[in-house]
Amino acid sequence: FARVRSNAASIAAANKKALARILNSKPALVGLDTALNVIPGMKKDLILHAGPPVKWTDMCGPMRGAVMGALIYEGLASDERAAEKLAAYGKITFSPCHEHSSVGPMAGVISASMPVYIVKNEEYGNYAYATMNEGLGKVLRYGAYSPEVIERLKWMETVMYPVLKRAVSHLGRVDLKSITAQALHMGDEVHNRNRAGTSLFYRTIAPAVVLTT
């Protein structure tokens, strides 16, 4: 019983410390780059995925679809069948996003060529990385990998990413904590309902987009 109480006290202390770090953190968008250039441990044959460690054989359908789409997007596989074979026969390494300071929404994955946002925690000095949102409909994070999905990802890489990178570089930083706080007051829950946050972000970077395009 004494040991249980001791563990409970340690857990409570750890939770208090974790909450304090969350509340004190100051996230800021400081740039964009490709995953291979900035994500710790990223490699060309590595796919980062949402959730805990998992083998290909144990992945759910949407995550398998996202992996296959990523392999086609990277040019490592020519089609669905080739991508499935490549993933199933141990030619690709899988690792959780969180073990590489990154995040993957839903069944989301990150591959080497994907553009990512670079977020710095200005209070503690650590960094995090996230892919750009594909929008709604047929998207990789839901396991879709049809030609239109790959085409959109390529457009994001070749058109959208350079524009946003120049804009953020021009601004130097974007205060994400301030945008998050304002979005919450405007009715967002800053997860799936993010219209206010999107509009605030757009309003912040639009002048820089105009000046750098």
mmCIF file of C-alpha atoms in Angstrom:
data_model
loop_
_atom_site.group_PDB
_atom_site.id
_atom_site.type_symbol
_atom_site.label_atom_id
_atom_site.label_comp_id
_atom_site.label_asym_id
_atom_site.label_seq_id
_atom_site.Cartn_x
_atom_site.Cartn_y
_atom_site.Cartn_z
ATOM 1 C CA PHE A 1 0.000 0.000 0.000
ATOM 2 C CA ALA A 2 2.872 2.342 0.833
ATOM 3 C CA ARG A 3 4.428 1.643 -2.557
ATOM 4 C CA VAL A 4 1.153 2.422 -4.337
ATOM 5 C CA ARG A 5 0.945 5.725 -2.470
ATOM 6 C CA SER A 6 4.567 6.473 -3.402
ATOM 7 C CA ASN A 7 3.873 5.799 -7.085
ATOM 8 C CA ALA A 8 0.751 7.938 -6.955
ATOM 9 C CA ALA A 9 2.749 10.818 -5.532
ATOM 10 C CA SER A 10 5.404 10.447 -8.248
ATOM 11 C CA ILE A 11 2.768 10.343 -10.976
ATOM 12 C CA ALA A 12 1.008 13.408 -9.563
ATOM 13 C CA ALA A 13 4.304 15.306 -9.458
ATOM 14 C CA ALA A 14 5.131 14.292 -13.034
ATOM 15 C CA ASN A 15 1.661 15.317 -14.241
ATOM 16 C CA LYS A 16 2.027 18.691 -12.522
ATOM 17 C CA LYS A 17 5.380 19.243 -14.209
ATOM 18 C CA ALA A 18 4.021 18.198 -17.626
ATOM 19 C CA LEU A 19 1.020 20.518 -17.304
ATOM 20 C CA ALA A 20 3.282 23.406 -16.306
ATOM 21 C CA ARG A 21 5.421 22.848 -19.396
ATOM 22 C CA ILE A 22 2.328 22.827 -21.617
ATOM 23 C CA LEU A 23 1.013 26.052 -20.109
ATOM 24 C CA ASN A 24 4.395 27.780 -20.187
ATOM 25 C CA SER A 25 5.331 26.719 -23.714
ATOM 26 C CA LYS A 26 5.488 29.340 -26.464
ATOM 27 C CA PRO A 27 5.078 27.616 -29.852
ATOM 28 C CA ALA A 28 6.029 29.667 -32.894
ATOM 29 C CA LEU A 29 6.141 28.745 -36.571
ATOM 30 C CA VAL A 30 9.701 29.597 -37.616
ATOM 31 C CA GLY A 31 9.999 28.011 -41.055
ATOM 32 C CA LEU A 32 9.234 25.217 -43.487
ATOM 33 C CA ASP A 33 11.471 22.569 -45.034
ATOM 34 C CA THR A 34 11.285 19.031 -46.342
ATOM 35 C CA ALA A 35 11.100 16.210 -43.818
ATOM 36 C CA LEU A 36 14.429 14.686 -44.846
ATOM 37 C CA ASN A 37 16.241 17.950 -44.105
ATOM 38 C CA VAL A 38 14.890 18.659 -40.634
ATOM 39 C CA ILE A 39 13.128 15.760 -38.895
ATOM 40 C CA PRO A 40 15.553 13.939 -36.557
ATOM 41 C CA GLY A 41 16.472 10.508 -37.885
ATOM 42 C CA MET A 42 14.520 10.877 -41.137
ATOM 43 C CA LYS A 43 15.687 8.677 -44.031
ATOM 44 C CA LYS A 44 14.524 8.048 -47.590
ATOM 45 C CA ASP A 45 13.354 4.530 -46.760
ATOM 46 C CA LEU A 46 11.654 5.535 -43.500
ATOM 47 C CA ILE A 47 7.921 6.196 -43.119
ATOM 48 C CA LEU A 48 6.757 7.912 -39.944
ATOM 49 C CA HIS A 49 3.218 7.091 -38.861
ATOM 50 C CA ALA A 50 0.591 8.150 -36.333
ATOM 51 C CA GLY A 51 0.131 6.165 -33.138
ATOM 52 C CA PRO A 52 2.412 3.703 -31.302
ATOM 53 C CA PRO A 53 4.926 1.337 -32.938
ATOM 54 C CA VAL A 54 3.219 -1.026 -35.376
ATOM 55 C CA LYS A 55 4.278 -3.526 -38.040
ATOM 56 C CA TRP A 56 2.849 -3.515 -41.556
ATOM 57 C CA THR A 57 0.924 -6.722 -40.848
ATOM 58 C CA ASP A 58 -0.849 -5.095 -37.898
ATOM 59 C CA MET A 59 -1.658 -1.735 -39.516
ATOM 60 C CA CYS A 60 -5.289 -0.816 -40.078
ATOM 61 C CA GLY A 61 -6.545 -0.360 -43.634
ATOM 62 C CA PRO A 62 -6.368 3.461 -43.757
ATOM 63 C CA MET A 63 -2.788 3.473 -42.456
ATOM 64 C CA ARG A 64 -1.755 0.883 -45.027
ATOM 65 C CA GLY A 65 -3.351 3.042 -47.690
ATOM 66 C CA ALA A 66 -1.477 6.099 -46.447
ATOM 67 C CA VAL A 67 1.818 4.192 -46.495
ATOM 68 C CA MET A 68 1.203 2.967 -50.039
ATOM 69 C CA GLY A 69 0.308 6.482 -51.133
ATOM 70 C CA ALA A 70 3.487 7.846 -49.574
ATOM 71 C CA LEU A 71 5.603 5.243 -51.391
ATOM 72 C CA ILE A 72 3.978 6.154 -54.709
ATOM 73 C CA TYR A 73 4.405 9.860 -53.940
ATOM 74 C CA GLU A 74 8.115 9.314 -53.216
ATOM 75 C CA GLY A 75 8.590 7.440 -56.489
ATOM 76 C CA LEU A 76 9.625 4.297 -54.615
ATOM 77 C CA ALA A 77 6.673 2.372 -56.066
ATOM 78 C CA SER A 78 4.941 2.720 -59.410
ATOM 79 C CA ASP A 79 1.493 1.638 -58.310
ATOM 80 C CA GLU A 80 -0.606 0.167 -55.495
ATOM 81 C CA ARG A 81 0.596 -3.403 -55.966
ATOM 82 C CA ALA A 82 4.264 -2.433 -56.032
ATOM 83 C CA ALA A 83 3.829 -0.234 -52.948
ATOM 84 C CA GLU A 84 2.127 -3.005 -50.987
ATOM 85 C CA LYS A 85 4.877 -5.471 -51.907
ATOM 86 C CA LEU A 86 7.604 -3.002 -50.939
ATOM 87 C CA ALA A 87 6.026 -2.346 -47.537
ATOM 88 C CA ALA A 88 5.245 -5.987 -46.806
ATOM 89 C CA TYR A 89 8.684 -7.417 -47.534
ATOM 90 C CA GLY A 90 10.694 -5.336 -45.102
ATOM 91 C CA LYS A 91 12.153 -2.876 -47.599
ATOM 92 C CA ILE A 92 10.708 0.070 -45.681
ATOM 93 C CA THR A 93 11.278 1.039 -42.039
ATOM 94 C CA PHE A 94 8.363 2.300 -39.951
ATOM 95 C CA SER A 95 8.525 4.465 -36.843
ATOM 96 C CA PRO A 96 6.036 6.523 -34.798
ATOM 97 C CA CYS A 97 5.968 10.245 -35.569
ATOM 98 C CA HIS A 98 6.247 11.104 -31.866
ATOM 99 C CA GLU A 99 9.639 9.389 -31.653
ATOM 100 C CA HIS A 100 10.894 11.926 -34.203
ATOM 101 C CA SER A 101 9.426 15.146 -32.753
ATOM 102 C CA SER A 102 6.645 15.128 -35.338
ATOM 103 C CA VAL A 103 2.924 14.462 -35.674
ATOM 104 C CA GLY A 104 0.725 12.604 -38.143
ATOM 105 C CA PRO A 105 -3.051 13.260 -38.014
ATOM 106 C CA MET A 106 -5.542 10.396 -38.226
ATOM 107 C CA ALA A 107 -3.761 7.623 -40.183
ATOM 108 C CA GLY A 108 -1.279 10.258 -41.327
ATOM 109 C CA VAL A 109 2.255 9.443 -42.406
ATOM 110 C CA ILE A 110 5.352 11.486 -43.164
ATOM 111 C CA SER A 111 7.824 10.545 -45.897
ATOM 112 C CA ALA A 112 11.163 12.084 -46.810
ATOM 113 C CA SER A 113 10.066 14.546 -49.512
ATOM 114 C CA MET A 114 7.017 15.933 -47.736
ATOM 115 C CA PRO A 115 7.150 19.612 -46.741
ATOM 116 C CA VAL A 116 6.754 20.199 -43.017
ATOM 117 C CA TYR A 117 6.129 23.160 -40.759
ATOM 118 C CA ILE A 118 8.935 23.824 -38.279
ATOM 119 C CA VAL A 119 7.589 24.852 -34.870
ATOM 120 C CA LYS A 120 9.923 26.067 -32.143
ATOM 121 C CA ASN A 121 8.978 26.068 -28.480
ATOM 122 C CA GLU A 122 10.563 29.404 -27.597
ATOM 123 C CA GLU A 123 10.281 28.750 -23.870
ATOM 124 C CA TYR A 124 12.199 25.461 -23.806
ATOM 125 C CA GLY A 125 14.044 25.444 -27.140
ATOM 126 C CA ASN A 126 12.671 22.179 -28.544
ATOM 127 C CA TYR A 127 11.252 21.767 -32.059
ATOM 128 C CA ALA A 128 8.307 19.909 -33.590
ATOM 129 C CA TYR A 129 7.350 19.158 -37.195
ATOM 130 C CA ALA A 130 4.014 18.709 -38.951
ATOM 131 C CA THR A 131 2.895 18.188 -42.534
ATOM 132 C CA MET A 132 0.689 20.665 -44.349
ATOM 133 C CA ASN A 133 -3.055 19.991 -44.251
ATOM 134 C CA GLU A 134 -4.364 18.396 -47.465
ATOM 135 C CA GLY A 135 -7.895 19.718 -46.976
ATOM 136 C CA LEU A 136 -11.016 17.547 -47.128
ATOM 137 C CA GLY A 137 -12.202 14.701 -49.345
ATOM 138 C CA LYS A 138 -9.823 12.052 -50.651
ATOM 139 C CA VAL A 139 -6.646 12.623 -48.640
ATOM 140 C CA LEU A 140 -3.627 10.598 -47.607
ATOM 141 C CA ARG A 141 -4.350 10.924 -43.866
ATOM 142 C CA TYR A 142 -7.556 8.925 -44.394
ATOM 143 C CA GLY A 143 -5.765 6.250 -46.413
ATOM 144 C CA ALA A 144 -6.589 7.448 -49.948
ATOM 145 C CA TYR A 145 -3.868 7.049 -52.572
ATOM 146 C CA SER A 146 -5.610 7.593 -55.916
ATOM 147 C CA PRO A 147 -3.877 9.684 -58.647
ATOM 148 C CA GLU A 148 -5.689 12.852 -57.557
ATOM 149 C CA VAL A 149 -4.311 12.448 -54.010
ATOM 150 C CA ILE A 150 -0.740 12.103 -55.287
ATOM 151 C CA GLU A 151 -1.275 15.023 -57.682
ATOM 152 C CA ARG A 152 -2.424 17.254 -54.801
ATOM 153 C CA LEU A 153 0.566 16.244 -52.679
ATOM 154 C CA LYS A 154 2.919 17.086 -55.564
ATOM 155 C CA TRP A 155 1.188 20.478 -56.006
ATOM 156 C CA MET A 156 1.643 21.150 -52.303
ATOM 157 C CA GLU A 157 5.337 20.259 -52.595
ATOM 158 C CA THR A 158 6.104 22.243 -55.747
ATOM 159 C CA VAL A 159 3.722 25.226 -55.526
ATOM 160 C CA MET A 160 2.225 25.756 -52.074
ATOM 161 C CA TYR A 161 5.300 24.890 -50.015
ATOM 162 C CA PRO A 162 7.723 27.363 -51.671
ATOM 163 C CA VAL A 163 5.204 30.193 -51.291
ATOM 164 C CA LEU A 164 4.602 29.501 -47.603
ATOM 165 C CA LYS A 165 8.312 29.012 -46.938
ATOM 166 C CA ARG A 166 9.162 32.430 -48.389
ATOM 167 C CA ALA A 167 6.313 34.089 -46.495
ATOM 168 C CA VAL A 168 7.246 32.626 -43.114
ATOM 169 C CA SER A 169 10.913 33.415 -43.735
ATOM 170 C CA HIS A 170 9.929 37.023 -44.434
ATOM 171 C CA LEU A 171 7.943 37.230 -41.195
ATOM 172 C CA GLY A 172 10.616 35.482 -39.149
ATOM 173 C CA ARG A 173 8.101 33.824 -36.858
ATOM 174 C CA VAL A 174 4.349 33.341 -36.413
ATOM 175 C CA ASP A 175 3.050 33.304 -32.835
ATOM 176 C CA LEU A 176 0.958 30.115 -32.742
ATOM 177 C CA LYS A 177 0.022 30.430 -29.075
ATOM 178 C CA SER A 178 -1.660 33.764 -29.734
ATOM 179 C CA ILE A 179 -3.521 32.393 -32.765
ATOM 180 C CA THR A 180 -4.634 29.338 -30.780
ATOM 181 C CA ALA A 181 -5.949 31.485 -27.914
ATOM 182 C CA GLN A 182 -7.868 33.766 -30.288
ATOM 183 C CA ALA A 183 -9.292 30.815 -32.227
ATOM 184 C CA LEU A 184 -10.621 29.233 -29.029
ATOM 185 C CA HIS A 185 -12.434 32.448 -28.167
ATOM 186 C CA MET A 186 -13.910 32.487 -31.684
ATOM 187 C CA GLY A 187 -15.449 29.012 -31.335
ATOM 188 C CA ASP A 188 -12.724 26.658 -32.566
ATOM 189 C CA GLU A 189 -11.648 23.622 -30.566
ATOM 190 C CA VAL A 190 -8.332 23.803 -32.477
ATOM 191 C CA HIS A 191 -8.500 20.216 -33.662
ATOM 192 C CA ASN A 192 -11.193 19.334 -36.168
ATOM 193 C CA ARG A 193 -13.065 22.647 -36.048
ATOM 194 C CA ASN A 194 -10.425 25.162 -37.078
ATOM 195 C CA ARG A 195 -12.054 27.779 -39.315
ATOM 196 C CA ALA A 196 -11.173 30.652 -37.024
ATOM 197 C CA GLY A 197 -7.597 29.480 -36.611
ATOM 198 C CA THR A 198 -7.220 29.070 -40.370
ATOM 199 C CA SER A 199 -8.541 32.568 -41.037
ATOM 200 C CA LEU A 200 -6.264 34.072 -38.374
ATOM 201 C CA PHE A 201 -3.246 32.277 -39.819
ATOM 202 C CA TYR A 202 -4.144 33.380 -43.339
ATOM 203 C CA ARG A 203 -4.572 36.975 -42.190
ATOM 204 C CA THR A 204 -1.137 36.840 -40.586
ATOM 205 C CA ILE A 205 0.792 35.471 -43.549
ATOM 206 C CA ALA A 206 -1.194 36.962 -46.479
ATOM 207 C CA PRO A 207 0.784 40.251 -46.602
ATOM 208 C CA ALA A 208 4.058 38.289 -46.605
ATOM 209 C CA VAL A 209 2.747 36.014 -49.377
ATOM 210 C CA VAL A 210 1.970 39.080 -51.514
ATOM 211 C CA LEU A 211 5.379 40.629 -50.847
ATOM 212 C CA THR A 212 7.394 37.487 -51.552
ATOM 213 C CA THR A 213 5.517 35.986 -54.510
#
